[in-house]
Amino acid sequence: MSLGLLLAIGWTFDGWSIFRAADPGWLALALALALLLDVGVGAVKWWWILRRLGQPLALADVWRVWTGLLPMTFFAPLQSGHALYPVALSRALGVPGAVAVESVVYDKGVSLASTFALIAVGQLLLPEAHPWARWWIAGGAGLAALAFVVDAPLRALLRQIPGLAARSVLLSRPLPLRDRLGLLLVGMVYQCSDSLSVWLGALALGLPLSPELALGAFPLALLASYVPLTFSGFGVREPAAALVLGTALTWDQGVAAGLAVDGLEYVAPALVGLVCLPWLLRRMARPSAAGTPS
């Protein structure tokens, strides 16, 4: 579906000339920040969760698994690439399968809750007249983020699933509030990378996009890109960016900003991940994983 959507966007897109005037300095800054957050902070978040699950792994090893997975999951359709994460973690670092799955599920939960938190905060940055400034968006997103922090009702519900409580570390030993708040904060820093990329990418392309609008509205486009219809959100993120940024940018300018996010947040990290991919493939191909750094 991504290919079809991208072909449709390319057929109607009339803003290719925007990229010819790109400022290399702003692009370099945007790329450096995107890689720092996507490849660095993302790995730290996962490592923190694994430590709380009783896995004393080296940050460098978790980083290599995280980074090596980026090119492996780049073309995975319908968000199916997430299934590779516990497999790689178990094979490469010897993490027990159930713990590996729980770490990935919780990590994705942190990212989702953080996106909702960014949407709620973003509503405070948007002017009242903005078409996407709505009390129900702020309230709904805020409640979704709060459900991650005050998670006792969700844990009680999950304990009703047969066999899950016996296999889950976090249901038997819930994270303290301090850790949940810390993970949400780290997750917000990690998830705001897309919003920063759309702003810095717009600056690089000479587009009139304010940081308030980028940080206030783009998290909505980020949430839309999670819909499991495409690979890595391609084909959804670009028109969604044009839609939520439409008060400042024309349709073609908004699509161009969305394409800039594609390159900065998804293509570039996947290319960087090729550095760690041979190590990860060797570790995954071993008959068994010892769980010790190499």
CSV table of C-alpha atoms in Angstrom, one decimal:
chain,number,residue,atom,x,y,z
A,1,MET,CA,0.0,0.0,0.0
A,2,SER,CA,2.9,2.4,0.7
A,3,LEU,CA,4.1,2.1,-2.9
A,4,GLY,CA,0.7,2.9,-4.2
A,5,LEU,CA,0.2,5.9,-1.9
A,6,LEU,CA,3.7,7.2,-2.7
A,7,LEU,CA,3.1,6.9,-6.4
A,8,ALA,CA,-0.2,8.8,-6.0
A,9,ILE,CA,1.6,11.5,-4.0
A,10,GLY,CA,4.4,11.7,-6.6
A,11,TRP,CA,2.0,12.0,-9.4
A,12,THR,CA,0.2,14.9,-7.9
A,13,PHE,CA,3.1,16.6,-6.1
A,14,ASP,CA,4.3,19.7,-7.9
A,15,GLY,CA,7.0,20.9,-5.4
A,16,TRP,CA,10.2,19.1,-6.4
A,17,SER,CA,11.8,22.5,-7.1
A,18,ILE,CA,11.6,23.1,-3.3
A,19,PHE,CA,14.4,20.6,-2.7
A,20,ARG,CA,16.8,22.3,-5.1
A,21,ALA,CA,17.1,25.3,-2.8
A,22,ALA,CA,17.8,23.3,0.3
A,23,ASP,CA,20.3,24.8,2.7
A,24,PRO,CA,23.0,22.2,3.5
A,25,GLY,CA,23.8,23.7,6.9
A,26,TRP,CA,20.3,23.3,8.2
A,27,LEU,CA,20.0,19.9,6.7
A,28,ALA,CA,23.2,18.8,8.4
A,29,LEU,CA,21.9,20.0,11.7
A,30,ALA,CA,18.6,18.3,11.2
A,31,LEU,CA,20.3,15.1,10.3
A,32,ALA,CA,22.6,15.1,13.3
A,33,LEU,CA,19.8,15.8,15.7
A,34,ALA,CA,17.6,13.1,14.1
A,35,LEU,CA,20.3,10.5,14.4
A,36,LEU,CA,21.1,11.4,18.0
A,37,LEU,CA,17.5,11.0,19.0
A,38,ASP,CA,16.5,8.0,16.8
A,39,VAL,CA,19.7,6.0,17.1
A,40,GLY,CA,20.9,7.2,20.5
A,41,VAL,CA,18.0,8.0,22.8
A,42,GLY,CA,15.8,5.3,21.4
A,43,ALA,CA,18.4,2.7,22.4
A,44,VAL,CA,18.8,4.2,25.8
A,45,LYS,CA,15.0,3.9,26.4
A,46,TRP,CA,15.0,0.2,25.5
A,47,TRP,CA,18.1,-0.4,27.6
A,48,TRP,CA,16.5,1.2,30.6
A,49,ILE,CA,13.4,-1.0,30.2
A,50,LEU,CA,15.6,-4.1,29.9
A,51,ARG,CA,17.5,-3.2,33.0
A,52,ARG,CA,14.2,-2.9,34.9
A,53,LEU,CA,13.3,-6.3,33.6
A,54,GLY,CA,16.3,-7.8,35.3
A,55,GLN,CA,18.6,-7.9,32.3
A,56,PRO,CA,22.0,-6.3,33.1
A,57,LEU,CA,23.0,-5.8,29.5
A,58,ALA,CA,25.7,-3.3,28.3
A,59,LEU,CA,24.2,-0.2,26.7
A,60,ALA,CA,26.6,-0.7,23.8
A,61,ASP,CA,25.2,-4.1,23.0
A,62,VAL,CA,21.6,-2.9,23.2
A,63,TRP,CA,22.5,0.0,21.0
A,64,ARG,CA,24.0,-2.4,18.3
A,65,VAL,CA,20.9,-4.5,18.3
A,66,TRP,CA,18.6,-1.5,18.1
A,67,THR,CA,20.6,0.1,15.4
A,68,GLY,CA,21.2,-3.0,13.4
A,69,LEU,CA,17.4,-3.6,13.4
A,70,LEU,CA,16.7,-0.3,11.7
A,71,PRO,CA,17.6,-1.5,8.1
A,72,MET,CA,16.0,-4.9,8.8
A,73,THR,CA,12.6,-3.5,9.7
A,74,PHE,CA,12.6,-0.6,7.2
A,75,PHE,CA,10.4,-2.3,4.6
A,76,ALA,CA,8.4,-4.4,7.1
A,77,PRO,CA,4.7,-3.9,6.2
A,78,LEU,CA,1.9,-3.2,8.7
A,79,GLN,CA,4.2,-2.6,11.6
A,80,SER,CA,5.3,-6.2,11.4
A,81,GLY,CA,8.9,-5.3,11.9
A,82,HIS,CA,8.4,-5.1,15.6
A,83,ALA,CA,8.2,-8.8,15.7
A,84,LEU,CA,11.9,-9.0,14.8
A,85,TYR,CA,12.9,-7.1,17.9
A,86,PRO,CA,12.4,-9.8,20.5
A,87,VAL,CA,13.8,-12.4,18.2
A,88,ALA,CA,17.0,-10.3,17.6
A,89,LEU,CA,17.3,-9.5,21.3
A,90,SER,CA,17.0,-13.2,22.3
A,91,ARG,CA,19.3,-14.5,19.6
A,92,ALA,CA,21.9,-11.8,19.9
A,93,LEU,CA,22.1,-11.2,23.6
A,94,GLY,CA,20.5,-14.3,25.1
A,95,VAL,CA,17.5,-12.5,26.7
A,96,PRO,CA,14.8,-15.1,27.6
A,97,GLY,CA,12.0,-15.0,25.0
A,98,ALA,CA,9.2,-13.9,27.3
A,99,VAL,CA,11.3,-11.1,28.7
A,100,ALA,CA,12.4,-10.0,25.2
A,101,VAL,CA,8.8,-9.8,24.1
A,102,GLU,CA,7.7,-7.9,27.2
A,103,SER,CA,10.6,-5.4,26.7
A,104,VAL,CA,9.5,-4.7,23.2
A,105,VAL,CA,5.8,-4.4,24.0
A,106,TYR,CA,6.5,-2.1,26.9
A,107,ASP,CA,9.0,0.0,24.8
A,108,LYS,CA,6.3,0.5,22.1
A,109,GLY,CA,3.8,1.4,24.9
A,110,VAL,CA,6.2,4.0,26.2
A,111,SER,CA,6.5,5.4,22.6
A,112,LEU,CA,2.7,5.5,22.1
A,113,ALA,CA,2.1,7.1,25.5
A,114,SER,CA,4.8,9.7,24.8
A,115,THR,CA,3.2,10.5,21.5
A,116,PHE,CA,-0.1,11.2,23.2
A,117,ALA,CA,1.7,13.3,25.8
A,118,LEU,CA,3.3,15.4,23.0
A,119,ILE,CA,-0.1,15.8,21.4
A,120,ALA,CA,-1.5,17.1,24.7
A,121,VAL,CA,1.4,19.5,25.2
A,122,GLY,CA,1.2,20.5,21.6
A,123,GLN,CA,-2.4,21.7,22.0
A,124,LEU,CA,-1.0,24.3,24.4
A,125,LEU,CA,1.2,25.7,21.7
A,126,LEU,CA,-1.4,26.0,19.0
A,127,PRO,CA,-3.4,29.2,18.7
A,128,GLU,CA,-7.1,28.9,19.6
A,129,ALA,CA,-8.1,29.5,16.0
A,130,HIS,CA,-6.1,26.6,14.6
A,131,PRO,CA,-8.4,23.9,13.1
A,132,TRP,CA,-6.6,21.2,15.1
A,133,ALA,CA,-6.7,23.0,18.4
A,134,ARG,CA,-9.6,21.1,20.1
A,135,TRP,CA,-10.3,20.5,23.8
A,136,TRP,CA,-11.2,16.9,23.1
A,137,ILE,CA,-7.9,16.2,21.4
A,138,ALA,CA,-6.0,17.6,24.4
A,139,GLY,CA,-8.2,15.8,26.9
A,140,GLY,CA,-8.2,12.5,25.1
A,141,ALA,CA,-4.4,12.5,24.5
A,142,GLY,CA,-3.8,13.6,28.1
A,143,LEU,CA,-5.9,10.8,29.5
A,144,ALA,CA,-4.1,8.3,27.3
A,145,ALA,CA,-0.7,9.5,28.5
A,146,LEU,CA,-2.0,9.5,32.1
A,147,ALA,CA,-3.1,5.8,31.7
A,148,PHE,CA,0.6,4.9,31.3
A,149,VAL,CA,1.7,6.7,34.4
A,150,VAL,CA,-1.3,5.6,36.6
A,151,ASP,CA,-1.3,2.1,35.2
A,152,ALA,CA,-2.9,0.1,38.1
A,153,PRO,CA,-6.2,-0.3,36.3
A,154,LEU,CA,-4.5,-1.5,33.1
A,155,ARG,CA,-2.4,-4.0,35.1
A,156,ALA,CA,-5.4,-5.3,36.9
A,157,LEU,CA,-7.1,-5.9,33.6
A,158,LEU,CA,-4.1,-7.6,32.1
A,159,ARG,CA,-3.8,-9.9,35.1
A,160,GLN,CA,-7.2,-11.4,34.0
A,161,ILE,CA,-5.6,-12.9,30.9
A,162,PRO,CA,-4.8,-16.5,31.6
A,163,GLY,CA,-1.1,-17.3,32.1
A,164,LEU,CA,0.0,-13.7,31.4
A,165,ALA,CA,0.6,-12.7,35.1
A,166,ALA,CA,2.8,-15.7,35.6
A,167,ARG,CA,5.0,-14.8,32.6
A,168,SER,CA,5.1,-11.1,33.0
A,169,VAL,CA,7.9,-9.4,35.1
A,170,LEU,CA,6.1,-6.0,35.1
A,171,LEU,CA,2.8,-7.4,36.3
A,172,SER,CA,4.5,-9.1,39.3
A,173,ARG,CA,7.0,-6.3,39.9
A,174,PRO,CA,5.5,-3.1,38.6
A,175,LEU,CA,7.9,-0.2,37.8
A,176,PRO,CA,7.8,2.5,40.5
A,177,LEU,CA,6.2,5.8,39.6
A,178,ARG,CA,9.6,7.5,39.3
A,179,ASP,CA,10.6,5.1,36.6
A,180,ARG,CA,7.3,5.4,34.7
A,181,LEU,CA,7.6,9.2,34.7
A,182,GLY,CA,11.3,9.0,33.7
A,183,LEU,CA,10.5,6.7,30.8
A,184,LEU,CA,7.7,8.9,29.7
A,185,LEU,CA,10.0,11.9,29.7
A,186,VAL,CA,12.7,10.0,27.8
A,187,GLY,CA,10.0,8.8,25.4
A,188,MET,CA,8.8,12.3,24.8
A,189,VAL,CA,12.4,13.4,23.9
A,190,TYR,CA,12.7,10.5,21.6
A,191,GLN,CA,9.3,10.9,19.9
A,192,CYS,CA,9.7,14.7,19.4
A,193,SER,CA,12.5,13.9,16.9
A,194,ASP,CA,9.9,13.8,14.1
A,195,SER,CA,8.5,17.2,15.0
A,196,LEU,CA,12.0,18.7,15.3
A,197,SER,CA,12.9,17.2,11.9
A,198,VAL,CA,9.8,18.7,10.2
A,199,TRP,CA,10.7,22.1,11.6
A,200,LEU,CA,14.4,22.0,10.8
A,201,GLY,CA,13.6,20.3,7.5
A,202,ALA,CA,11.3,23.2,6.7
A,203,LEU,CA,14.0,25.7,7.6
A,204,ALA,CA,16.4,23.9,5.3
A,205,LEU,CA,13.9,24.0,2.5
A,206,GLY,CA,13.0,27.7,3.1
A,207,LEU,CA,9.5,27.0,4.2
A,208,PRO,CA,7.7,29.4,6.6
A,209,LEU,CA,7.0,26.9,9.5
A,210,SER,CA,7.3,28.1,13.1
A,211,PRO,CA,8.6,25.8,15.9
A,212,GLU,CA,5.3,26.3,17.7
A,213,LEU,CA,3.3,24.9,14.8
A,214,ALA,CA,5.7,22.1,14.2
A,215,LEU,CA,5.8,20.9,17.8
A,216,GLY,CA,2.1,21.6,18.3
A,217,ALA,CA,0.5,20.0,15.2
A,218,PHE,CA,3.0,17.5,13.8
A,219,PRO,CA,2.5,14.9,16.6
A,220,LEU,CA,-1.0,14.4,15.2
A,221,ALA,CA,0.6,13.4,11.8
A,222,LEU,CA,3.0,11.1,13.7
A,223,LEU,CA,0.1,9.3,15.4
A,224,ALA,CA,-1.6,8.9,12.0
A,225,SER,CA,1.6,7.3,10.6
A,226,TYR,CA,1.3,4.5,13.2
A,227,VAL,CA,-1.8,3.1,11.5
A,228,PRO,CA,-0.7,-0.4,10.3
A,229,LEU,CA,-1.4,0.1,6.6
A,230,THR,CA,2.0,0.9,5.2
A,231,PHE,CA,5.7,0.3,5.9
A,232,SER,CA,7.3,2.9,8.2
A,233,GLY,CA,4.4,5.2,7.7
A,234,PHE,CA,5.4,6.1,4.1
A,235,GLY,CA,2.4,7.3,2.1
A,236,VAL,CA,0.5,8.4,5.2
A,237,ARG,CA,2.9,10.8,6.9
A,238,GLU,CA,3.4,13.1,3.9
A,239,PRO,CA,-0.3,14.0,3.3
A,240,ALA,CA,-0.9,14.0,7.1
A,241,ALA,CA,1.9,16.6,7.4
A,242,ALA,CA,0.4,18.7,4.7
A,243,LEU,CA,-3.0,18.5,6.5
A,244,VAL,CA,-1.9,19.5,10.0
A,245,LEU,CA,0.5,22.2,8.8
A,246,GLY,CA,-2.0,23.6,6.3
A,247,THR,CA,-2.4,26.9,8.1
A,248,ALA,CA,1.3,27.8,7.3
A,249,LEU,CA,2.2,25.8,4.3
A,250,THR,CA,0.6,25.0,0.9
A,251,TRP,CA,-0.2,21.4,0.1
A,252,ASP,CA,3.0,20.9,-1.9
A,253,GLN,CA,5.1,22.6,0.8
A,254,GLY,CA,3.5,20.4,3.5
A,255,VAL,CA,4.2,17.2,1.5
A,256,ALA,CA,7.8,18.4,0.9
A,257,ALA,CA,8.2,18.8,4.7
A,258,GLY,CA,6.8,15.3,5.2
A,259,LEU,CA,9.2,13.9,2.6
A,260,ALA,CA,12.0,15.7,4.6
A,261,VAL,CA,10.9,13.8,7.7
A,262,ASP,CA,11.0,10.5,5.7
A,263,GLY,CA,14.6,11.1,4.8
A,264,LEU,CA,15.8,12.4,8.1
A,265,GLU,CA,13.9,10.0,10.5
A,266,TYR,CA,13.7,6.8,8.5
A,267,VAL,CA,16.0,6.5,5.5
A,268,ALA,CA,19.1,8.0,7.2
A,269,PRO,CA,18.9,6.0,10.4
A,270,ALA,CA,18.3,2.8,8.3
A,271,LEU,CA,21.5,3.6,6.4
A,272,VAL,CA,23.4,4.2,9.6
A,273,GLY,CA,22.1,0.9,10.9
A,274,LEU,CA,23.9,-0.9,8.1
A,275,VAL,CA,27.1,-0.4,10.2
A,276,CYS,CA,25.7,-2.7,12.9
A,277,LEU,CA,23.8,-5.1,10.6
A,278,PRO,CA,26.7,-7.6,10.0
A,279,TRP,CA,27.4,-7.9,13.7
A,280,LEU,CA,23.7,-8.4,14.5
A,281,LEU,CA,23.3,-11.0,11.7
A,282,ARG,CA,26.3,-12.9,13.0
A,283,ARG,CA,24.9,-12.9,16.5
A,284,MET,CA,21.5,-14.0,15.4
A,285,ALA,CA,22.9,-16.8,13.3
A,286,ARG,CA,24.7,-18.5,16.2
A,287,PRO,CA,23.4,-21.8,17.4
A,288,SER,CA,22.8,-20.2,20.9
A,289,ALA,CA,23.2,-16.9,22.5
A,290,ALA,CA,25.3,-16.6,25.6
A,291,GLY,CA,24.1,-13.2,26.6
A,292,THR,CA,27.6,-11.7,27.0
A,293,PRO,CA,29.0,-8.8,25.1
A,294,SER,CA,31.4,-9.6,22.2
